[in-house]
Coordinates of C-alpha atoms in Angstrom, one line a residue:
M1 CA -29.5 46.1 20.1
A2 CA -26.9 48.6 21.2
S3 CA -23.2 48.2 21.6
D4 CA -21.9 48.0 25.4
P5 CA -18.5 47.0 26.9
E6 CA -19.9 43.9 28.6
H7 CA -21.5 42.9 25.3
P8 CA -19.8 43.7 22.1
S9 CA -21.8 45.0 19.3
L10 CA -22.4 43.3 16.1
S11 CA -19.8 45.5 13.9
S12 CA -16.9 44.7 16.5
L13 CA -17.4 40.9 16.1
G14 CA -17.5 40.8 12.6
K15 CA -14.7 43.8 12.4
V16 CA -15.5 45.3 8.9
G17 CA -17.5 48.5 8.0
K18 CA -21.2 48.6 6.6
Y19 CA -20.4 48.4 3.2
S20 CA -17.0 47.1 3.2
G21 CA -17.8 43.7 1.9
E22 CA -14.7 42.3 3.5
I23 CA -15.2 39.5 5.8
G24 CA -13.9 39.6 9.2
G25 CA -13.3 36.2 10.3
L26 CA -13.7 32.6 9.0
E27 CA -15.2 30.9 12.0
E28 CA -14.9 32.8 15.4
P29 CA -13.4 36.1 17.0
L30 CA -9.9 34.7 17.5
I31 CA -8.1 38.1 16.5
N32 CA -10.3 40.1 14.6
G33 CA -9.7 41.8 11.7
G34 CA -10.6 45.6 11.7
H35 CA -8.4 48.7 12.7
G36 CA -8.1 50.1 8.8
P37 CA -7.4 48.8 5.7
K38 CA -4.4 47.0 6.6
N39 CA -3.9 45.8 10.3
Y40 CA -1.1 43.5 9.9
S41 CA 2.7 42.9 8.5
V42 CA 2.9 40.2 6.1
A43 CA 6.3 39.5 7.0
A44 CA 5.3 39.2 10.5
A45 CA 2.7 36.3 9.6
I46 CA 4.5 34.5 8.0
L47 CA 7.1 33.1 10.4
P48 CA 3.6 32.4 13.0
F49 CA 2.5 30.2 10.0
L50 CA 5.7 28.7 8.7
F51 CA 7.3 27.5 12.3
P52 CA 3.7 25.6 13.2
A53 CA 3.5 24.1 9.6
L54 CA 7.0 22.3 9.7
G55 CA 4.8 20.0 12.0
G56 CA 2.6 19.1 9.5
L57 CA 5.6 18.8 6.7
L58 CA 7.5 16.7 9.2
Y59 CA 4.3 14.2 9.6
G60 CA 3.7 14.2 5.5
Y61 CA 7.5 13.6 5.0
D62 CA 7.3 10.3 7.4
I63 CA 4.6 8.8 5.6
G64 CA 6.6 9.4 2.2
A65 CA 9.7 8.4 3.5
T66 CA 8.4 5.4 5.2
S67 CA 6.8 4.0 1.9
C68 CA 10.5 3.6 0.6
A69 CA 11.8 3.0 3.9
T70 CA 9.9 -0.4 3.7
I71 CA 11.7 -1.4 0.6
S72 CA 15.1 -0.6 1.7
V73 CA 14.4 -2.2 5.2
E74 CA 13.5 -5.5 3.6
S75 CA 16.4 -5.6 1.1
A76 CA 19.3 -8.4 1.8
T77 CA 21.7 -6.3 -0.2
L78 CA 20.6 -2.9 0.4
S79 CA 19.4 -2.8 4.1
G80 CA 23.0 -3.3 5.9
I81 CA 21.5 -5.0 9.1
S82 CA 21.0 -8.5 9.8
W83 CA 17.4 -8.4 10.5
Y84 CA 16.2 -7.6 7.5
D85 CA 14.1 -11.1 7.0
L86 CA 11.0 -9.4 8.6
S87 CA 7.9 -10.8 8.6
S88 CA 4.4 -8.8 7.8
V89 CA 3.5 -8.1 10.9
E90 CA 6.9 -6.7 11.7
I91 CA 6.8 -4.3 8.7
G92 CA 3.5 -3.4 10.1
L93 CA 4.9 -2.3 13.2
I94 CA 7.5 -0.3 11.5
T95 CA 5.1 1.3 9.4
S96 CA 2.0 1.9 11.8
G97 CA 4.4 2.5 14.9
S98 CA 4.1 6.3 14.4
L99 CA 0.6 5.9 14.0
Y100 CA 0.1 4.1 17.4
G101 CA 2.6 7.1 18.9
A102 CA 0.3 9.7 17.3
L103 CA -2.9 8.0 19.1
I104 CA -0.8 8.4 22.6
G105 CA -0.3 11.9 21.5
S106 CA -4.1 12.9 20.9
L107 CA -4.9 11.0 24.4
L108 CA -2.1 13.3 25.9
A109 CA -3.5 16.3 24.1
F110 CA -6.9 15.8 25.2
N111 CA -5.4 16.0 29.0
V112 CA -2.6 18.5 28.8
A113 CA -3.2 20.9 25.9
D114 CA -4.9 23.8 27.1
F115 CA -2.1 23.8 30.3
L116 CA 0.7 23.5 28.1
G117 CA -0.5 25.9 25.7
R118 CA -0.4 25.9 21.6
R119 CA 3.5 27.2 21.8
R120 CA 4.7 24.9 24.4
E121 CA 3.0 21.7 22.8
L122 CA 4.7 22.5 19.5
I123 CA 7.9 22.8 21.2
L124 CA 7.2 19.4 22.6
A125 CA 6.5 18.3 19.3
A126 CA 9.4 19.3 18.1
V127 CA 11.4 17.5 20.6
L128 CA 9.7 14.3 20.3
Y129 CA 10.1 14.4 16.5
F130 CA 14.3 14.8 17.1
V131 CA 14.6 11.9 19.3
G132 CA 12.3 9.9 17.4
A133 CA 13.6 10.5 14.4
L134 CA 17.2 9.9 15.7
V135 CA 16.6 6.8 17.4
T136 CA 15.1 5.1 14.4
A137 CA 18.2 6.3 12.4
L138 CA 20.2 4.7 14.7
A139 CA 18.3 1.3 15.7
P140 CA 20.6 -1.6 16.2
D141 CA 17.5 -3.8 16.3
L142 CA 13.6 -3.8 15.2
P143 CA 12.6 -3.3 18.9
V144 CA 14.3 -0.3 19.1
M145 CA 13.4 1.1 16.2
V146 CA 9.5 0.3 16.7
I147 CA 10.1 2.4 20.1
G148 CA 11.4 5.5 17.8
R149 CA 8.5 5.6 15.7
L150 CA 6.4 5.6 18.5
V151 CA 8.5 8.6 20.1
F152 CA 7.8 10.1 16.5
G153 CA 4.4 9.5 16.6
I154 CA 3.5 11.4 19.9
G155 CA 5.4 14.3 18.0
I156 CA 2.6 13.9 15.3
G157 CA -0.1 13.2 17.7
L158 CA 0.6 16.9 19.5
A159 CA 1.8 18.8 16.6
M160 CA -1.3 18.0 14.4
H161 CA -3.3 19.2 17.4
A162 CA -1.7 22.3 18.0
A163 CA -0.9 23.9 14.7
P164 CA -4.1 24.7 13.5
M165 CA -5.0 26.0 16.5
Y166 CA -1.8 28.2 17.1
I167 CA -2.4 29.2 13.1
A168 CA -6.0 30.0 13.5
E169 CA -5.3 32.4 16.7
T170 CA -2.2 34.3 15.5
A171 CA -3.4 34.4 11.3
P172 CA -5.2 37.8 10.9
S173 CA -8.7 37.1 9.5
K174 CA -7.9 38.4 6.0
I175 CA -5.6 35.7 5.1
R176 CA -6.5 33.1 8.0
G177 CA -8.3 30.8 5.8
R178 CA -5.5 30.6 3.1
L179 CA -3.4 29.8 6.1
I180 CA -5.1 27.0 7.6
S181 CA -5.2 25.6 4.2
L182 CA -1.8 25.8 3.5
K183 CA -0.7 24.1 6.4
E184 CA -2.8 20.7 4.9
F185 CA -0.4 22.1 1.5
F186 CA 2.4 21.6 3.8
I187 CA 1.6 18.1 4.7
V188 CA 1.8 17.5 1.1
L189 CA 4.4 18.7 0.6
G190 CA 6.3 16.9 3.2
M191 CA 5.3 13.6 1.5
V192 CA 6.4 14.6 -1.9
G193 CA 9.7 15.3 -0.4
G194 CA 9.3 12.2 1.4
Y195 CA 8.9 10.5 -1.9
G196 CA 11.8 12.2 -3.9
F197 CA 14.1 11.9 -0.9
G198 CA 13.5 8.2 -0.4
S199 CA 14.0 7.6 -3.8
L200 CA 17.3 9.2 -4.1
L201 CA 18.7 6.8 -1.2
V202 CA 16.5 3.5 -1.5
D203 CA 19.3 2.2 -3.5
I204 CA 21.9 2.9 -1.3
V205 CA 23.0 0.4 1.6
A206 CA 21.6 1.5 4.8
G207 CA 19.6 4.4 2.6
W208 CA 16.6 3.9 5.3
R209 CA 18.8 5.0 7.9
Y210 CA 19.3 8.5 6.3
M211 CA 15.5 8.8 5.2
Y212 CA 14.4 8.7 8.9
G213 CA 17.5 10.6 9.9
A214 CA 17.1 13.3 7.4
S215 CA 13.7 15.1 9.4
T216 CA 16.2 15.8 12.7
P217 CA 17.4 19.2 11.0
L218 CA 13.7 20.3 10.2
A219 CA 12.5 19.4 14.2
V220 CA 15.4 21.5 15.3
I221 CA 14.4 24.6 13.1
M222 CA 11.0 23.6 14.3
G223 CA 11.8 23.7 17.9
I224 CA 14.0 26.8 17.9
G225 CA 11.5 28.9 15.9
M226 CA 8.5 27.8 17.9
W227 CA 10.8 28.8 21.1
W228 CA 11.1 32.5 19.3
L229 CA 7.5 33.1 18.7
P230 CA 5.1 34.5 21.3
A231 CA 2.2 32.7 22.9
S232 CA -1.0 32.7 21.1
P233 CA -2.9 35.7 22.7
R234 CA -5.9 34.1 22.0
W235 CA -4.9 31.1 24.5
L236 CA -3.2 33.8 27.2
L237 CA -6.8 35.7 27.2
L238 CA -8.4 32.2 27.6
R239 CA -6.3 31.5 30.7
A240 CA -7.0 35.3 32.1
I241 CA -11.1 34.8 32.2
Q242 CA -10.8 31.2 33.6
G243 CA -9.1 32.7 36.2
K244 CA -5.7 30.8 35.8
G245 CA -3.1 33.8 36.3
N246 CA -2.9 37.3 37.0
M247 CA -5.4 39.0 34.8
Q248 CA -3.0 42.4 34.2
E249 CA -0.5 40.4 33.3
L250 CA -1.6 38.2 31.0
K251 CA -3.1 41.3 29.3
E252 CA 0.1 42.8 29.0
T253 CA 1.8 39.7 27.8
A254 CA -1.0 39.2 25.6
I255 CA -0.6 42.8 24.0
C256 CA 3.1 42.2 23.3
C257 CA 2.4 39.0 21.9
L258 CA -0.1 40.4 19.8
R259 CA 2.1 42.9 18.3
R260 CA 4.9 40.4 17.5
V261 CA 2.5 38.4 15.3
R262 CA 1.0 41.3 13.5
G263 CA 4.1 43.5 13.4
P264 CA 4.8 47.5 13.5
V265 CA 2.1 48.6 11.3
F266 CA -0.7 47.2 14.2
G267 CA 0.6 49.7 16.5
D268 CA -1.3 51.2 19.4
S269 CA -4.2 48.7 18.7
A270 CA -2.9 46.1 20.1
P271 CA -4.9 47.1 23.6
E272 CA -7.8 47.9 22.2
Q273 CA -8.0 44.5 20.4
V274 CA -7.0 42.7 23.6
D275 CA -10.1 44.4 25.4
E276 CA -12.1 43.0 22.4
I277 CA -10.9 39.4 22.7
L278 CA -11.8 39.4 26.3
A279 CA -15.4 40.9 26.2
E280 CA -16.1 38.4 23.2
L281 CA -14.6 35.2 24.9
S282 CA -16.9 36.1 28.0
Y283 CA -19.7 36.8 26.1
V284 CA -19.6 33.4 24.1
G285 CA -19.3 31.8 27.3
E286 CA -15.8 30.8 27.4
E287 CA -14.8 31.5 31.1
K288 CA -16.6 28.2 31.6
E289 CA -14.3 25.1 31.4
A290 CA -15.6 22.4 28.5
T291 CA -16.6 19.1 30.3
L292 CA -16.1 15.6 28.6
S293 CA -19.9 14.5 29.0
E294 CA -21.1 17.6 27.0
M295 CA -19.3 16.3 24.1
F296 CA -22.1 13.7 24.4
K297 CA -25.2 15.3 24.5
G298 CA -27.4 17.3 22.3
K299 CA -25.8 19.2 18.9
C300 CA -22.3 18.4 20.5
L301 CA -23.2 14.6 19.7
K302 CA -24.3 14.9 16.4
A303 CA -21.3 16.6 15.7
L304 CA -19.1 14.2 17.0
I305 CA -21.3 11.8 15.0
I306 CA -20.5 13.5 11.8
G307 CA -17.0 14.4 12.2
A308 CA -16.0 10.8 13.9
G309 CA -17.7 8.9 11.2
L310 CA -16.1 10.8 8.2
V311 CA -12.2 10.6 9.9
L312 CA -13.2 6.8 10.8
F313 CA -14.2 6.2 7.0
Q314 CA -11.4 8.4 5.8
Q315 CA -9.0 5.7 7.1
I316 CA -10.8 2.5 6.7
T317 CA -11.3 2.9 3.4
G318 CA -7.8 2.4 2.6
Q319 CA -5.9 5.5 2.1
P320 CA -3.3 4.8 4.9
S321 CA -2.4 1.7 3.2
V322 CA -2.3 3.5 -0.3
L323 CA 0.1 6.1 0.8
Y324 CA 2.2 4.0 3.4
Y325 CA 2.5 0.9 0.5
A326 CA 2.3 2.7 -2.2
A327 CA 6.1 1.8 -3.6
S328 CA 5.4 -1.7 -2.3
I329 CA 2.3 -1.7 -4.4
L330 CA 3.9 -0.6 -7.7
Q331 CA 6.7 -2.9 -7.2
S332 CA 4.4 -5.7 -7.0
A333 CA 2.3 -4.2 -10.2
G334 CA 5.4 -4.8 -12.6
F335 CA 8.0 -2.0 -11.5
S336 CA 10.5 -4.1 -10.1
A337 CA 13.1 -1.9 -9.7
A338 CA 12.6 -0.4 -6.3
S339 CA 13.8 3.1 -7.7
D340 CA 11.6 3.1 -10.4
A341 CA 8.4 2.3 -7.8
T342 CA 9.6 5.3 -5.5
R343 CA 9.9 7.1 -8.5
V344 CA 6.1 6.9 -9.5
S345 CA 5.1 7.4 -5.7
I346 CA 6.6 11.1 -6.5
L347 CA 4.0 11.1 -8.9
L348 CA 1.1 10.3 -7.0
G349 CA 2.9 12.9 -4.4
L350 CA 2.5 15.7 -7.0
L351 CA -0.5 14.7 -7.9
K352 CA -1.7 15.1 -4.4
L353 CA -0.3 18.4 -4.3
I354 CA -2.2 19.5 -7.0
M355 CA -5.4 18.4 -6.3
T356 CA -5.3 19.9 -2.8
G357 CA -4.5 22.9 -4.4
A358 CA -7.8 22.6 -6.6
A359 CA -9.9 21.1 -3.6
V360 CA -9.1 25.0 -1.7
L361 CA -10.4 26.8 -4.9
V362 CA -13.6 25.1 -5.3
V363 CA -14.9 24.1 -1.8
D364 CA -16.5 27.1 -1.0
R365 CA -18.5 26.8 -4.3
L366 CA -19.3 23.9 -4.5
G367 CA -20.0 23.0 -1.3
R368 CA -18.8 20.4 1.1
R369 CA -21.1 17.2 0.5
P370 CA -21.0 17.2 -3.2
L371 CA -17.1 17.1 -3.3
L372 CA -17.2 14.6 -0.6
L373 CA -20.4 12.4 -2.8
G374 CA -18.2 13.1 -6.3
G375 CA -14.7 12.1 -4.7
V376 CA -15.4 8.8 -2.8
S377 CA -17.1 7.8 -5.4
G378 CA -14.4 7.9 -7.8
M379 CA -12.3 6.2 -5.1
V380 CA -14.8 2.9 -5.1
I381 CA -14.0 2.9 -8.9
S382 CA -10.3 3.0 -8.1
L383 CA -10.4 0.6 -5.4
F384 CA -12.3 -1.8 -7.6
L385 CA -9.8 -1.5 -10.5
L386 CA -7.1 -2.1 -7.8
G387 CA -8.5 -5.3 -7.0
S388 CA -9.3 -6.4 -10.6
Y389 CA -5.7 -5.5 -11.7
Y390 CA -4.2 -8.3 -9.1
L391 CA -6.9 -10.6 -9.9
F392 CA -7.0 -10.7 -13.9
L393 CA -5.1 -7.3 -15.2
D394 CA -1.8 -8.5 -13.9
N395 CA -0.5 -8.7 -17.2
V396 CA -1.1 -4.3 -17.4
P397 CA 0.8 -2.3 -15.2
V398 CA -0.5 0.7 -16.3
V399 CA -4.0 0.0 -14.7
A400 CA -2.2 -0.2 -11.3
V401 CA -0.4 3.1 -11.8
A402 CA -4.0 4.8 -13.3
A403 CA -6.3 3.7 -10.0
L404 CA -3.5 4.8 -7.9
L405 CA -3.7 8.4 -9.7
L406 CA -7.4 8.0 -9.5
Y407 CA -7.4 7.1 -5.9
V408 CA -5.4 9.6 -4.7
G409 CA -6.9 12.7 -6.7
C410 CA -10.4 11.7 -6.0
Y411 CA -9.5 11.5 -1.8
Q412 CA -7.7 14.7 -2.0
I413 CA -10.6 16.3 -3.0
S414 CA -13.0 14.7 -0.7
F415 CA -12.0 12.9 2.5
G416 CA -8.6 14.4 2.5
P417 CA -9.3 18.3 3.3
I418 CA -12.7 18.3 3.8
G419 CA -13.7 16.0 6.7
W420 CA -11.2 18.5 8.9
L421 CA -12.6 21.5 7.3
M422 CA -16.3 20.3 8.6
I423 CA -14.7 19.0 11.8
S424 CA -13.8 22.9 12.2
E425 CA -17.4 24.1 11.6
I426 CA -19.6 22.4 13.2
F427 CA -18.3 22.1 16.8
P428 CA -19.3 24.5 19.1
L429 CA -16.7 26.9 19.9
R430 CA -15.9 26.0 23.7
L431 CA -15.9 22.5 22.7
R432 CA -13.8 22.4 19.8
G433 CA -10.6 21.8 20.9
R434 CA -11.8 18.7 22.8
G435 CA -14.0 17.9 19.5
L436 CA -11.1 18.1 17.5
S437 CA -8.6 15.9 20.2
I438 CA -11.2 13.2 20.1
A439 CA -11.4 13.3 15.8
V440 CA -7.6 13.2 15.8
L441 CA -7.8 10.1 18.2
V442 CA -10.2 8.0 16.2
N443 CA -8.1 9.4 13.2
F444 CA -4.4 8.1 14.2
G445 CA -6.6 5.0 15.8
A446 CA -8.1 3.7 12.5
N447 CA -4.7 5.0 10.8
A448 CA -2.5 2.9 12.9
L449 CA -5.1 -0.1 12.7
V450 CA -5.4 0.0 8.7
T451 CA -1.6 0.4 8.2
F452 CA -0.6 -2.0 10.3
A453 CA -3.2 -4.6 9.4
F454 CA -2.2 -4.4 5.9
S455 CA 0.4 -6.2 4.9
P456 CA -0.6 -9.1 6.9
L457 CA -4.2 -9.6 5.7
K458 CA -2.6 -8.6 1.5
A459 CA -0.4 -11.8 2.8
L460 CA -3.8 -14.0 4.2
L461 CA -6.3 -12.9 1.6
G462 CA -4.2 -11.3 -1.2
A463 CA -4.4 -8.5 -2.8
A464 CA -7.2 -8.5 -4.7
I465 CA -9.5 -9.6 -1.7
L466 CA -7.8 -6.8 0.3
F467 CA -9.0 -3.9 -2.3
Y468 CA -12.5 -5.2 -3.1
I469 CA -13.1 -5.2 0.7
F470 CA -11.9 -1.6 0.9
G471 CA -13.5 -1.1 -2.2
A472 CA -17.0 -1.7 -0.2
I473 CA -16.3 0.1 2.6
A474 CA -16.2 3.1 0.4
V475 CA -19.8 1.8 -0.8
L476 CA -20.6 2.3 2.7
S477 CA -19.2 5.4 3.2
L478 CA -20.7 7.0 0.5
L479 CA -24.1 5.9 2.3
F480 CA -23.0 7.6 5.1
I481 CA -22.3 10.4 3.6
F482 CA -25.6 10.9 1.3
F483 CA -27.9 9.6 4.5
V484 CA -26.1 10.2 8.0
V485 CA -24.3 13.4 7.5
G486 CA -27.1 14.8 5.1
I487 CA -29.8 14.3 7.6
L488 CA -27.4 15.5 10.6
L489 CA -26.6 18.6 9.0
Y490 CA -29.9 19.2 7.8
S491 CA -31.2 19.4 11.8
F492 CA -28.1 21.7 12.2
I493 CA -29.7 24.2 9.6
H494 CA -33.1 23.5 10.2
V495 CA -33.0 24.9 13.6
G496 CA -35.6 27.9 12.6
R497 CA -37.1 29.9 9.5
K498 CA -37.6 33.6 9.7
P499 CA -38.8 35.6 6.5
M500 CA -36.1 37.5 5.1
L501 CA -36.7 40.6 3.1
G502 CA -38.2 40.8 0.0
G503 CA -40.3 37.5 0.5
A504 CA -37.3 35.1 0.4
N505 CA -36.9 32.4 2.9
G506 CA -33.9 32.1 5.4
V507 CA -32.9 30.0 7.9
V508 CA -32.0 31.9 11.0
G509 CA -30.0 29.7 14.3
E510 CA -31.0 30.2 17.4
R511 CA -28.1 32.4 18.5
L512 CA -26.2 35.1 16.6
D513 CA -23.0 36.6 16.9
G514 CA -22.8 39.1 14.2
V515 CA -22.8 39.5 10.2
V516 CA -20.3 40.7 7.9
G517 CA -20.3 40.8 4.2
T518 CA -17.5 39.9 1.7
T519 CA -17.3 40.2 -2.3
R520 CA -17.0 36.4 -3.9
R521 CA -17.8 35.8 -7.4
G522 CA -19.6 39.1 -7.8
C523 CA -22.2 38.3 -4.6
R524 CA -22.6 39.6 -1.4
R525 CA -22.0 37.0 1.2
A526 CA -23.5 37.1 4.5
V527 CA -21.5 35.3 7.3
V528 CA -23.6 35.1 10.7
D529 CA -21.7 33.3 13.5
G530 CA -24.7 31.2 14.3
V531 CA -25.7 27.6 15.1
V532 CA -26.5 27.1 11.3
M533 CA -23.9 26.0 8.8
I534 CA -24.4 27.0 5.5
V535 CA -27.5 28.4 3.5
N536 CA -28.2 29.7 0.1
V537 CA -30.6 32.8 -0.4
E538 CA -31.4 33.2 -4.1
S539 CA -33.1 35.7 -5.7
G540 CA -36.3 34.3 -7.7
E541 CA -37.4 37.5 -9.7
G542 CA -35.3 39.9 -8.2
K543 CA -32.3 41.2 -10.0
G544 CA -29.4 42.5 -7.8
K545 CA -26.6 44.7 -9.0
L546 CA -24.4 42.5 -6.7
G547 CA -25.4 39.1 -7.6
S548 CA -28.3 36.8 -7.5
S549 CA -27.3 34.9 -4.6
G550 CA -26.0 35.0 -1.0
T551 CA -24.7 32.5 1.7
L552 CA -25.4 32.6 5.5
S553 CA -22.5 30.8 7.1
T554 CA -23.0 30.2 10.9
T555 CA -21.3 28.3 13.6
Q556 CA -23.0 29.5 16.9
G557 CA -23.6 32.6 19.2
L558 CA -25.4 34.6 21.3
D559 CA -29.3 34.9 23.0
E560 CA -30.2 37.7 21.8
V561 CA -31.4 37.6 18.4
G562 CA -33.8 40.5 17.2
E563 CA -31.1 42.9 16.2
A564 CA -29.3 40.2 14.4
Q565 CA -31.8 38.9 12.6
N566 CA -32.6 42.3 11.2
K567 CA -29.0 42.9 10.0
V568 CA -28.9 39.4 8.4
H569 CA -32.3 40.3 6.4
R570 CA -30.4 43.0 5.4
E571 CA -27.1 41.3 4.3
A572 CA -29.4 38.7 2.5
S573 CA -31.4 41.5 0.8
L574 CA -28.0 42.7 -0.5
A575 CA -27.4 39.2 -1.5
G576 CA -29.6 39.1 -4.1
Q577 CA -31.3 42.6 -4.1
V578 CA -34.4 40.1 -3.8
G579 CA -37.1 43.2 -3.7
G580 CA -40.5 42.6 -4.0
G581 CA -39.2 39.1 -6.0
R582 CA -40.1 35.7 -4.9
G583 CA -37.3 33.9 -3.3
K584 CA -36.3 30.5 -1.8
S585 CA -34.0 29.2 0.4
A586 CA -31.7 26.2 -1.0
L587 CA -29.2 24.4 1.6
T588 CA -25.5 24.0 0.3
L589 CA -23.8 21.2 2.2

């Protein structure tokens, strides 16, 4: 297939040389990574990541701080208020208030995010973070405190929607995956900071006010930083091809923004990059606006079932309860001093931080479903252990600590990072923003419900029964991952089989964008931007100097497949140097 101005060539989409062995992009052509061995300045790439990531850090901080604040606000001697004698429902309102706000923020993001753009959405999130934290910290009574929590939560909903998109659309392709993963790392870092700061203040009179007020400086830094940063070049070009502004003016603005986020090393290649992005966006149908009805048809419906199901089970297996009520659980488990309970909560946060890093390192090698199945199995064990502790092991507090550590570790290598990773992979490009909005909506809705219900249900049923219920739901989530997710992902992948070179079979999607290669663990990896997700091609008897297997990873793409398939075959052949050996294909989901 020859290259022409309207149909970008495969090499332009992948942006790698024929034998470069470097991946050009993780998902779709956001900002391509070609034009030389280094097309960005590391210093210039830091700030477009750092300021949006502060939105995640503030979300994580709220989780950790609230875990400690609920102890402080209920104390007759340390709360510093006359309305400290709160019911379990009122405590549930405090802890879940930010999550109900995030639910509202998710609804707003679905309707106004494309109009505002990622940058302005993050500026608005920073303003809401600041106002919400200030109102909560200065609250004279419970209703005002809950209002402050709601406002802060709206900021969470907007930030969690806009931050990953801004980072993805401005980051250089060579480090995009690491930066998106680091955003999740910042959330966990915020949790550790919240637990740590809370443990220092939990024994101080009115310490809960300082815990919530401490997030205001970070909100100011985030807001100023996002005001200074440029708009996403891709969002500007999307507005241009959808006829929502002057094409030439938006192109010129996008060129300036691209130079700012890439640094001076980018030089004069920005106009060429902008032209390529425009061509690519037009070619994959971005000029058409997505409609809500499209989300509930065909492959989008399957993606929605997987995505919404994963984030739903992520929450209703008790994750919000363990995080928000960690200090309270530990206090009831024998750590009578509030400071002791909150310090053990810091240990939970540090473990979460370590396991997040471990998940980032192994997810591509081990696959999504194996990590989900293994991690959720560990969660089942830990939840039944917690239930057993409250039922007949209450004189051994180490059991509660071990169960909490096991739960946090297993969650962070399964539901924690992989649920959102799969959501980002399975939705078609044009509908990915709305798909993400719906997933965020389900996530925060379930999170708020579980967080609110935990305290009154614990009082009604007892902690033992409640954790047994969470354990039973975790068993159901295992069945969902094994059967429903497995079947739907197989239907995504099994769109069509085409023979690979050397007799190996490879699964090829209906539509392809481009093929690039990368060296990983001594293997050659072929990446196809098509409808299929991940397929391993093993070499059988063939011996390859680059290794015995390669991976085809696809998301969505174009109508013509002839030349693209040939290139897939060549890359698959390189993957294992199959030659005349007999090969086989295997799914690595």
